[in-house]
């Protein structure tokens, strides 16, 4: 099956710093990628949809200036958490449906654990 | 807004038995529904997709049903094994490949 990777797998940073998380589709192209956030014992909450060649669309309540998304190519999307605070500590997961496939299966990355001190 | 309820937060069953997980949803009519498995600290892994015009779908020891009248999907694992222990998530299609996830059921299969 298709593989999605994320880097880093975990990161610890100080409050006020920015953190970049990469999401790559390794063996397929994805014009769209999705970014989710998951707090402990809660489900995945969609944050934003990353679109190759255009601006990301954000879900209600997600600050676009705080969570910067760049879909640089058909295989790479990045999420930058700017001026991170302890409440941003969470598990961030990306997913991608392969372009041109119509079965709607999505492939998820392994996630990135962000801890803000 | 959409709402999904998965029958219980946790379910314990004996090895060899059939596990049945329930997903109920309201305020939406999805074109399809998906089930995922998530292990601790990992991303979800796709298991099955069932469309609104399908009543049942099977894959090896897995079976999913979809009742659009009841707004419910049932997920069955037959001949359960300890390796099946994980959190199982149902997800609704809300358009444009967007998925809305339930909170999951943590299944533990006891040897």
XYZ file of N, CA and C in Angstrom:
684
model
N 0.816 -1.202 0.000
C 0.000 0.000 0.000
C 0.851 1.253 0.000
N 0.190 2.387 -0.196
C 0.892 3.663 -0.233
C 1.450 4.020 1.142
N 2.552 4.764 1.135
C 3.227 5.102 2.383
C 3.319 6.609 2.527
N 2.979 7.069 3.732
C 3.111 8.475 4.086
C 4.064 8.560 5.273
N 5.046 9.429 5.149
C 5.998 9.584 6.243
C 5.849 10.968 6.868
N 6.256 11.079 8.111
C 6.277 12.359 8.801
C 7.623 12.532 9.475
N 8.053 13.777 9.519
C 9.314 14.074 10.187
C 9.211 15.413 10.887
N 9.614 15.527 12.134
C 10.159 14.443 12.962
C 9.048 13.587 13.558
N 9.405 12.499 14.183
C 8.404 11.671 14.846
C 8.049 12.247 16.214
N 8.987 12.972 16.793
C 8.677 13.669 18.030
C 9.585 14.892 18.133
N 9.097 15.900 18.833
C 9.885 17.116 19.016
C 9.487 17.770 20.334
N 10.489 18.250 21.028
C 10.288 19.005 22.263
C 10.859 20.394 22.035
N 10.080 21.414 22.334
C 10.579 22.764 22.095
C 10.163 23.682 23.247
N 10.808 24.811 23.291
C 10.483 25.798 24.312
C 9.319 26.657 23.849
N 8.579 27.155 24.794
C 7.453 28.035 24.489
C 7.941 29.257 23.716
N 7.205 29.619 22.670
C 7.564 30.783 21.877
C 8.331 30.469 20.606
N 8.842 29.258 20.492
C 9.583 28.889 19.290
C 8.637 28.311 18.246
N 9.138 28.167 17.031
C 8.350 27.608 15.939
C 8.855 26.220 15.591
N 7.954 25.377 15.196
C 8.282 23.994 14.870
C 7.689 23.638 13.513
N 8.505 23.030 12.664
C 8.029 22.607 11.350
C 7.912 21.094 11.310
N 6.777 20.623 10.805
C 6.535 19.187 10.650
C 6.323 18.905 9.168
N 7.014 17.895 8.664
C 6.900 17.534 7.253
C 6.045 16.291 7.073
N 5.293 16.297 5.998
C 4.488 15.139 5.624
C 4.802 14.819 4.163
N 5.244 13.595 3.909
C 5.607 13.200 2.554
C 4.866 11.943 2.124
N 4.377 11.966 0.890
C 3.859 10.749 0.295
C 5.026 10.130 -0.478
N 5.390 8.906 -0.114
C 6.638 8.339 -0.609
C 6.510 7.677 -1.983
N 5.376 7.124 -2.284
C 5.271 6.378 -3.538
C 4.030 6.730 -4.327
N 3.467 7.889 -4.040
C 2.327 8.343 -4.830
C 2.238 9.853 -4.736
N 1.471 10.438 -5.633
C 1.275 11.874 -5.622
C -0.036 12.218 -4.941
N -0.026 13.330 -4.250
C -1.222 13.752 -3.517
C -1.423 15.247 -3.712
N -2.435 15.614 -4.442
C -2.720 17.038 -4.621
C -3.322 17.622 -3.351
N -3.848 16.760 -2.528
C -4.447 17.192 -1.265
C -3.858 16.377 -0.131
N -3.561 17.050 0.953
C -3.161 16.372 2.183
C -3.949 17.004 3.325
N -4.151 16.228 4.360
C -4.924 16.703 5.503
C -4.061 16.686 6.759
N -4.265 17.697 7.590
C -3.568 17.759 8.872
C -4.584 17.620 9.999
N -4.283 16.668 10.898
C -5.138 16.414 12.050
C -4.342 16.649 13.333
N -5.098 16.866 14.385
C -4.496 16.968 15.719
C -5.265 16.021 16.630
N -4.543 15.337 17.491
C -5.191 14.385 18.393
C -4.655 14.583 19.800
N -5.557 14.957 20.711
C -5.187 15.072 22.118
C -5.412 13.722 22.784
N -4.751 13.504 23.933
C -4.839 12.190 24.587
C -6.274 11.730 24.787
N -6.522 10.493 24.410
C -7.825 9.840 24.583
C -8.942 10.546 23.816
N -8.577 11.325 22.834
C -9.585 11.958 21.989
C -9.366 11.523 20.549
N -10.352 11.821 19.714
C -10.225 11.397 18.331
C -9.461 12.427 17.520
N -9.241 12.092 16.287
C -8.547 13.003 15.381
C -9.479 14.155 15.010
N -8.943 15.352 15.075
C -9.716 16.526 14.683
C -9.020 17.150 13.488
N -9.769 17.311 12.403
C -9.202 17.908 11.207
C -8.879 19.374 11.476
N -7.643 19.754 11.166
C -7.231 21.143 11.339
C -7.360 21.909 10.023
N -6.840 21.297 8.964
C -6.783 22.021 7.692
C -6.558 21.064 6.547
N -6.924 21.527 5.375
C -6.692 20.803 4.132
C -5.622 21.536 3.359
N -4.574 20.809 3.029
C -3.448 21.369 2.310
C -3.609 21.073 0.821
N -3.555 22.109 -0.001
C -3.775 21.958 -1.430
C -2.523 22.359 -2.196
N -2.045 21.464 -3.025
C -0.854 21.744 -3.816
C -1.120 22.902 -4.764
N -0.299 23.917 -4.689
C -0.408 25.048 -5.601
C -1.412 26.106 -5.196
N -2.047 25.942 -4.077
C -2.996 26.968 -3.617
C -3.009 27.018 -2.100
N -3.767 27.956 -1.575
C -3.792 28.140 -0.128
C -4.511 26.988 0.569
N -4.093 26.762 1.791
C -4.760 25.739 2.591
C -6.109 26.260 3.068
N -7.009 25.341 3.312
C -8.299 25.720 3.908
C -8.331 25.208 5.330
N -8.713 26.065 6.241
C -8.655 25.757 7.659
C -10.046 25.491 8.222
N -10.099 24.593 9.185
C -11.359 24.325 9.862
C -11.660 25.457 10.838
N -12.922 25.554 11.170
C -13.345 26.611 12.091
C -12.599 26.481 13.409
N -12.109 27.604 13.892
C -11.424 27.603 15.176
C -9.929 27.371 15.083
N -9.421 27.064 13.917
C -7.979 26.849 13.748
C -7.366 28.125 13.173
N -6.389 28.678 13.889
C -5.789 29.946 13.466
C -4.805 29.730 12.327
N -5.097 30.298 11.190
C -4.230 30.085 10.024
C -2.882 30.771 10.183
N -2.821 31.830 10.993
C -1.534 32.513 11.176
C -0.654 31.783 12.176
N -1.259 30.916 12.937
C -0.485 30.152 13.918
C -0.020 28.824 13.332
N -0.855 28.231 12.534
C -0.543 26.939 11.907
C -0.382 27.166 10.404
N 0.866 27.404 10.018
C 1.155 27.708 8.620
C 1.334 26.423 7.831
N 0.632 26.345 6.715
C 0.704 25.142 5.888
C 1.199 25.516 4.500
N 2.154 24.725 4.022
C 2.691 24.929 2.690
C 2.733 23.592 1.976
N 2.048 23.503 0.841
C 2.039 22.262 0.052
C 2.956 22.498 -1.138
N 4.246 22.266 -0.896
C 5.280 22.690 -1.840
C 5.304 21.880 -3.132
N 4.912 20.625 -3.043
C 4.954 19.776 -4.226
C 3.867 18.718 -4.099
N 3.790 17.846 -5.079
C 2.761 16.804 -5.047
C 3.060 15.709 -4.035
N 4.216 15.801 -3.388
C 4.570 14.775 -2.409
C 4.948 15.347 -1.051
N 4.830 16.642 -0.863
C 5.277 17.239 0.396
C 4.347 18.349 0.857
N 3.941 18.252 2.110
C 3.216 19.325 2.784
C 3.901 19.562 4.124
N 3.991 20.830 4.523
C 4.590 21.127 5.819
C 3.608 21.925 6.675
N 3.661 21.641 7.966
C 2.868 22.362 8.956
C 3.844 23.020 9.908
N 3.781 24.333 10.029
C 4.636 25.045 10.970
C 3.778 25.605 12.084
N 4.090 25.186 13.292
C 3.407 25.723 14.475
C 4.234 26.919 14.930
N 3.700 28.096 14.779
C 4.461 29.297 15.117
C 4.195 29.712 16.559
N 5.233 30.245 17.188
C 5.122 30.690 18.574
C 4.348 29.665 19.411
N 4.904 28.495 19.461
C 4.222 27.384 20.128
C 4.076 27.626 21.630
N 2.980 27.173 22.180
C 2.711 27.270 23.613
C 2.363 25.880 24.139
N 2.433 25.690 25.443
C 2.147 24.356 25.998
C 0.808 23.768 25.549
N -0.185 24.593 25.328
C -1.493 24.063 24.900
C -1.471 23.526 23.469
N -0.385 23.814 22.747
C -0.239 23.257 21.394
C 0.343 21.845 21.431
N 0.762 21.408 22.610
C 1.297 20.048 22.734
C 0.220 19.056 22.339
N 0.546 18.217 21.389
C -0.444 17.290 20.858
C 0.244 16.319 19.909
N -0.550 15.429 19.367
C -0.092 14.473 18.365
C -0.628 14.966 17.021
N 0.272 15.322 16.111
C -0.129 15.863 14.819
C 0.050 14.780 13.753
N -0.997 14.550 12.999
C -0.991 13.472 12.009
C -1.437 14.027 10.662
N -0.745 13.627 9.605
C -1.180 14.025 8.270
C -1.726 12.805 7.545
N -2.524 13.067 6.538
C -3.028 11.973 5.704
C -3.119 12.456 4.269
N -3.177 11.496 3.362
C -3.274 11.840 1.946
C -4.060 10.774 1.203
N -5.031 11.197 0.401
C -5.663 10.269 -0.534
C -4.894 10.338 -1.853
N -4.468 9.228 -2.398
C -3.721 9.287 -3.650
C -4.527 9.959 -4.762
N -3.906 10.861 -5.491
C -4.583 11.571 -6.575
C -5.035 10.590 -7.628
N -6.237 10.788 -8.092
C -6.732 9.941 -9.173
C -7.399 8.684 -8.681
N -7.312 8.409 -7.392
C -8.001 7.217 -6.884
C -9.376 7.633 -6.416
N -10.315 6.768 -6.614
C -11.692 7.111 -6.291
C -12.273 6.252 -5.185
N -11.410 5.509 -4.517
C -11.950 4.673 -3.446
C -11.882 5.363 -2.100
N -11.338 6.577 -2.095
C -11.380 7.426 -0.921
C -10.611 6.942 0.288
N -9.874 5.856 0.137
C -9.027 5.427 1.236
C -7.955 6.472 1.456
N -7.672 6.783 2.698
C -6.606 7.720 2.999
C -5.478 6.995 3.704
N -4.292 7.464 3.437
C -3.116 6.899 4.068
C -2.581 7.914 5.067
N -2.394 7.449 6.267
C -1.968 8.336 7.340
C -0.483 8.186 7.611
N 0.122 9.293 8.004
C 1.490 9.244 8.470
C 1.525 8.673 9.878
N 2.720 8.413 10.389
C 2.858 7.831 11.723
C 2.646 8.825 12.843
N 2.526 10.106 12.507
C 2.281 11.121 13.519
C 3.554 11.755 14.050
N 3.391 12.960 14.584
C 4.479 13.698 15.230
C 4.001 14.141 16.595
N 4.725 13.736 17.611
C 4.381 14.121 18.984
C 5.097 15.418 19.303
N 4.338 16.483 19.512
C 4.911 17.779 19.859
C 4.687 18.049 21.337
N 5.771 18.371 22.020
C 5.699 18.763 23.426
C 6.319 20.143 23.551
N 5.529 21.081 24.049
C 6.011 22.444 24.221
C 6.178 22.706 25.722
N 7.394 23.046 26.089
C 7.681 23.238 27.517
C 7.387 24.662 27.957
N -24.371 20.189 13.356
C -23.096 19.617 12.947
C -23.151 18.103 13.134
N -22.200 17.424 12.474
C -22.204 15.970 12.562
C -21.801 15.513 13.954
N -22.292 14.356 14.309
C -21.902 13.781 15.584
C -21.766 12.285 15.396
N -20.694 11.732 15.946
C -20.483 10.290 15.865
C -20.320 9.749 17.268
N -20.973 8.649 17.549
C -20.791 7.978 18.837
C -20.356 6.549 18.581
N -19.285 6.150 19.235
C -18.863 4.762 19.171
C -19.229 4.131 20.498
N -19.836 2.956 20.418
C -20.643 2.428 21.511
C -20.004 2.495 22.883
N -18.732 2.180 22.939
C -18.121 2.271 24.249
C -16.674 2.705 24.079
N -16.180 3.288 25.128
C -14.792 3.743 25.069
C -13.845 2.548 25.054
N -14.243 1.491 25.785
C -13.382 0.313 25.875
C -14.230 -0.945 25.825
N -13.661 -1.986 25.224
C -14.346 -3.270 25.108
C -13.329 -4.376 25.331
N -13.637 -5.279 26.278
C -12.760 -6.424 26.532
C -13.479 -7.699 26.118
N -12.802 -8.532 25.344
C -13.395 -9.813 24.971
C -12.356 -10.914 25.066
N -12.853 -12.132 25.126
C -11.991 -13.299 25.218
C -11.489 -13.675 23.831
N -10.271 -14.127 23.776
C -9.691 -14.590 22.505
C -10.598 -15.635 21.862
N -10.767 -15.518 20.556
C -11.581 -16.483 19.830
C -13.025 -16.042 19.633
N -13.469 -15.114 20.454
C -14.835 -14.608 20.325
C -14.911 -13.541 19.243
N -16.137 -13.168 18.908
C -16.341 -12.105 17.924
C -16.528 -10.772 18.639
N -15.744 -9.807 18.230
C -15.886 -8.447 18.774
C -16.820 -7.669 17.871
N -17.753 -6.958 18.472
C -18.675 -6.115 17.702
C -18.601 -4.699 18.223
N -18.236 -3.789 17.342
C -18.121 -2.377 17.692
C -19.195 -1.614 16.934
N -19.744 -0.611 17.592
C -20.856 0.134 17.012
C -20.478 1.578 16.768
N -20.958 2.094 15.655
C -20.742 3.494 15.311
C -22.095 4.080 14.917
N -22.560 5.049 15.681
C -23.823 5.733 15.375
C -23.534 7.183 15.031
N -24.256 7.695 14.059
C -24.015 9.077 13.664
C -25.342 9.811 13.501
N -25.253 11.126 13.605
C -26.457 11.951 13.466
C -26.140 13.151 12.592
N -27.196 13.756 12.119
C -27.115 15.032 11.397
C -26.312 14.971 10.114
N -26.255 13.791 9.526
C -25.535 13.725 8.257
C -25.928 12.466 7.504
N -25.750 12.483 6.219
C -25.975 11.311 5.371
C -24.722 11.102 4.536
N -23.753 10.371 5.065
C -22.486 10.219 4.357
C -22.611 9.306 3.150
N -21.817 9.608 2.155
C -21.766 8.734 0.975
C -21.035 7.438 1.304
N -20.145 7.497 2.283
C -19.446 6.288 2.705
C -18.948 6.461 4.132
N -18.539 5.358 4.698
C -18.046 5.348 6.066
C -16.822 4.437 6.072
N -15.840 4.810 6.866
C -14.605 4.029 6.918
C -14.305 3.592 8.349
N -13.570 2.515 8.450
C -13.071 2.045 9.742
C -11.554 1.995 9.683
N -10.943 2.478 10.767
C -9.500 2.507 10.891
C -9.087 1.846 12.197
N -7.853 1.370 12.201
C -7.242 0.847 13.415
C -6.126 1.802 13.804
N -6.041 2.114 15.107
C -4.946 2.954 15.574
C -4.300 2.318 16.787
N -3.008 2.114 16.695
C -2.234 1.629 17.824
C -1.652 2.826 18.571
N -1.316 2.649 19.857
C -0.840 3.792 20.658
C 0.363 4.477 20.017
N 0.285 5.798 19.913
C 1.407 6.564 19.381
C 1.630 6.403 17.888
N 0.650 5.881 17.194
C 0.791 5.667 15.744
C -0.372 6.316 15.003
N -0.203 6.506 13.702
C -1.295 7.021 12.891
C -2.298 5.925 12.576
N -3.522 6.296 12.235
C -4.536 5.296 11.890
C -4.176 4.522 10.628
N -4.616 3.295 10.589
C -4.418 2.441 9.418
C -5.781 2.044 8.878
N -5.976 2.275 7.594
C -7.252 1.984 6.951
C -7.556 0.495 6.981
N -8.820 0.180 7.288
C -9.270 -1.207 7.296
C -10.300 -1.470 6.203
N -11.418 -0.770 6.280
C -12.515 -1.036 5.354
C -13.267 0.254 5.058
N -13.819 0.310 3.861
C -14.712 1.394 3.460
C -16.011 0.773 2.990
N -17.123 1.342 3.403
C -18.415 0.846 2.943
C -19.229 2.032 2.456
N -19.857 1.861 1.297
C -20.597 2.956 0.687
C -22.062 2.891 1.094
N -22.761 3.964 0.874
C -24.144 4.076 1.331
C -25.056 3.055 0.669
N -24.678 2.578 -0.528
C -25.523 1.611 -1.218
C -25.094 0.169 -0.942
N -24.146 0.000 -0.024
C -23.688 -1.338 0.346
C -24.190 -1.667 1.741
N -24.665 -2.862 1.904
C -25.173 -3.272 3.220
C -24.068 -3.888 4.073
N -23.148 -4.563 3.397
C -22.141 -5.321 4.130
C -20.867 -5.418 3.310
N -19.735 -5.446 4.024
C -18.454 -5.627 3.357
C -17.586 -6.515 4.243
N -16.818 -7.380 3.600
C -15.962 -8.296 4.365
C -14.526 -8.227 3.873
N -13.626 -8.460 4.823
C -12.207 -8.555 4.482
C -11.569 -9.467 5.508
N -11.264 -10.667 5.091
C -10.665 -11.675 5.981
C -11.560 -11.842 7.217
N -11.066 -11.557 8.407
C -11.878 -11.764 9.612
C -12.727 -10.545 9.965
N -12.708 -9.542 9.123
C -13.441 -8.311 9.395
C -14.736 -8.263 8.590
N -15.770 -7.712 9.221
C -17.023 -7.489 8.521
C -17.610 -6.168 8.983
N -18.073 -5.384 8.035
C -18.692 -4.095 8.342
C -20.083 -4.079 7.735
N -21.035 -3.558 8.490
C -22.375 -3.338 7.964
C -22.688 -1.851 8.051
N -23.624 -1.425 7.214
C -23.953 -0.006 7.128
C -25.464 0.108 6.957
N -26.129 0.651 7.942
C -27.579 0.830 7.883
C -27.856 2.335 7.858
N -28.173 2.846 6.677
C -28.367 4.289 6.534
C -29.686 4.750 7.146
N -30.614 3.817 7.359
C -31.872 4.183 8.009
C -31.646 4.386 9.498
N -30.937 3.451 10.103
C -30.607 3.558 11.526
C -29.448 4.519 11.767
N -28.754 4.892 10.706
C -27.542 5.721 10.817
C -26.535 5.037 11.737
N -26.236 3.797 11.346
C -25.368 2.991 12.191
C -24.496 2.076 11.345
N -23.268 1.886 11.820
C -22.383 0.895 11.225
C -21.902 -0.021 12.331
N -21.855 -1.301 12.018
C -21.312 -2.289 12.950
C -20.021 -2.846 12.357
N -19.043 -3.024 13.226
C -17.732 -3.547 12.815
C -17.477 -4.809 13.623
N -17.286 -5.916 12.912
C -17.098 -7.203 13.578
C -15.697 -7.742 13.300
N -15.084 -8.291 14.333
C -13.840 -9.047 14.169
C -14.140 -10.453 14.671
N -14.097 -11.420 13.774
C -14.360 -12.791 14.180
C -13.058 -13.473 14.588
N -13.197 -14.505 15.400
C -12.030 -15.276 15.872
C -10.951 -14.322 16.360
N -11.309 -13.455 17.274
C -10.401 -12.390 17.695
C -9.115 -12.947 18.303
N -8.063 -12.174 18.139
C -6.737 -12.550 18.632
C -6.165 -11.404 19.460
N -5.268 -11.698 20.379
C -4.649 -10.611 21.155
C -4.046 -9.526 20.275
N -3.555 -9.893 19.105
C -2.966 -8.912 18.188
C -4.004 -7.945 17.623
N -5.272 -8.250 17.806
C -6.323 -7.338 17.348
C -6.540 -6.206 18.345
N -5.918 -6.278 19.495
C -6.072 -5.239 20.509
C -5.547 -3.916 19.980
N -6.420 -2.918 19.976
C -6.076 -1.602 19.432
C -7.304 -0.716 19.618
N -7.190 0.529 19.190
C -8.350 1.421 19.140
C -8.875 1.432 17.720
N -10.177 1.283 17.597
C -10.813 1.250 16.283
C -11.675 2.502 16.123
N -11.447 3.182 15.021
C -12.114 4.451 14.758
C -13.041 4.323 13.559
N -14.233 4.866 13.676
C -15.056 4.986 12.481
C -14.980 6.434 12.014
N -15.132 6.628 10.742
C -14.998 7.958 10.155
C -16.028 8.140 9.055
N -16.690 9.292 9.086
C -17.686 9.615 8.073
C -17.074 10.477 6.990
N -17.470 10.205 5.774
C -17.157 11.129 4.692
C -18.021 12.374 4.831
N -17.383 13.530 4.865
C -18.149 14.778 4.913
C -17.870 15.623 3.683
N -17.434 14.954 2.625
C -17.244 15.640 1.354
C -15.798 16.007 1.083
N -15.421 16.009 -0.174
C -14.084 16.422 -0.628
C -12.986 15.655 0.085
N -13.192 14.374 0.251
C -12.223 13.508 0.927
C -12.044 13.824 2.407
N -12.814 14.753 2.940
C -12.706 15.045 4.377
C -13.363 13.952 5.191
N -12.725 13.589 6.278
C -13.265 12.585 7.170
C -13.531 13.191 8.539
N -14.650 12.784 9.140
C -14.993 13.187 10.501
C -14.923 11.933 11.348
N -14.041 11.942 12.346
C -13.767 10.735 13.110
C -14.570 10.644 14.396
N -14.904 9.417 14.769
C -15.436 9.163 16.094
C -14.299 9.105 17.096
N -14.647 8.984 18.371
C -13.632 8.987 19.428
C -12.962 7.631 19.598
N -13.517 6.620 18.969
C -12.837 5.331 18.986
C -13.286 4.409 20.111
N -13.094 3.133 19.880
C -13.309 2.112 20.895
C -12.010 1.361 21.081
N -11.554 1.317 22.336
C -10.309 0.598 22.622
C -10.638 -0.862 22.904
N -10.231 -1.721 22.002
C -10.519 -3.156 22.112
C -9.341 -3.878 22.736
N -9.623 -4.695 23.735
C -8.608 -5.553 24.332
C -9.075 -6.988 24.214
N -8.265 -7.813 23.564
C -8.572 -9.238 23.427
C -7.728 -9.984 24.444
N -8.417 -10.661 25.344
C -7.750 -11.322 26.463
C -7.421 -12.762 26.096
N -6.145 -13.152 26.250
C -5.764 -14.529 25.874
C -6.455 -15.558 26.762
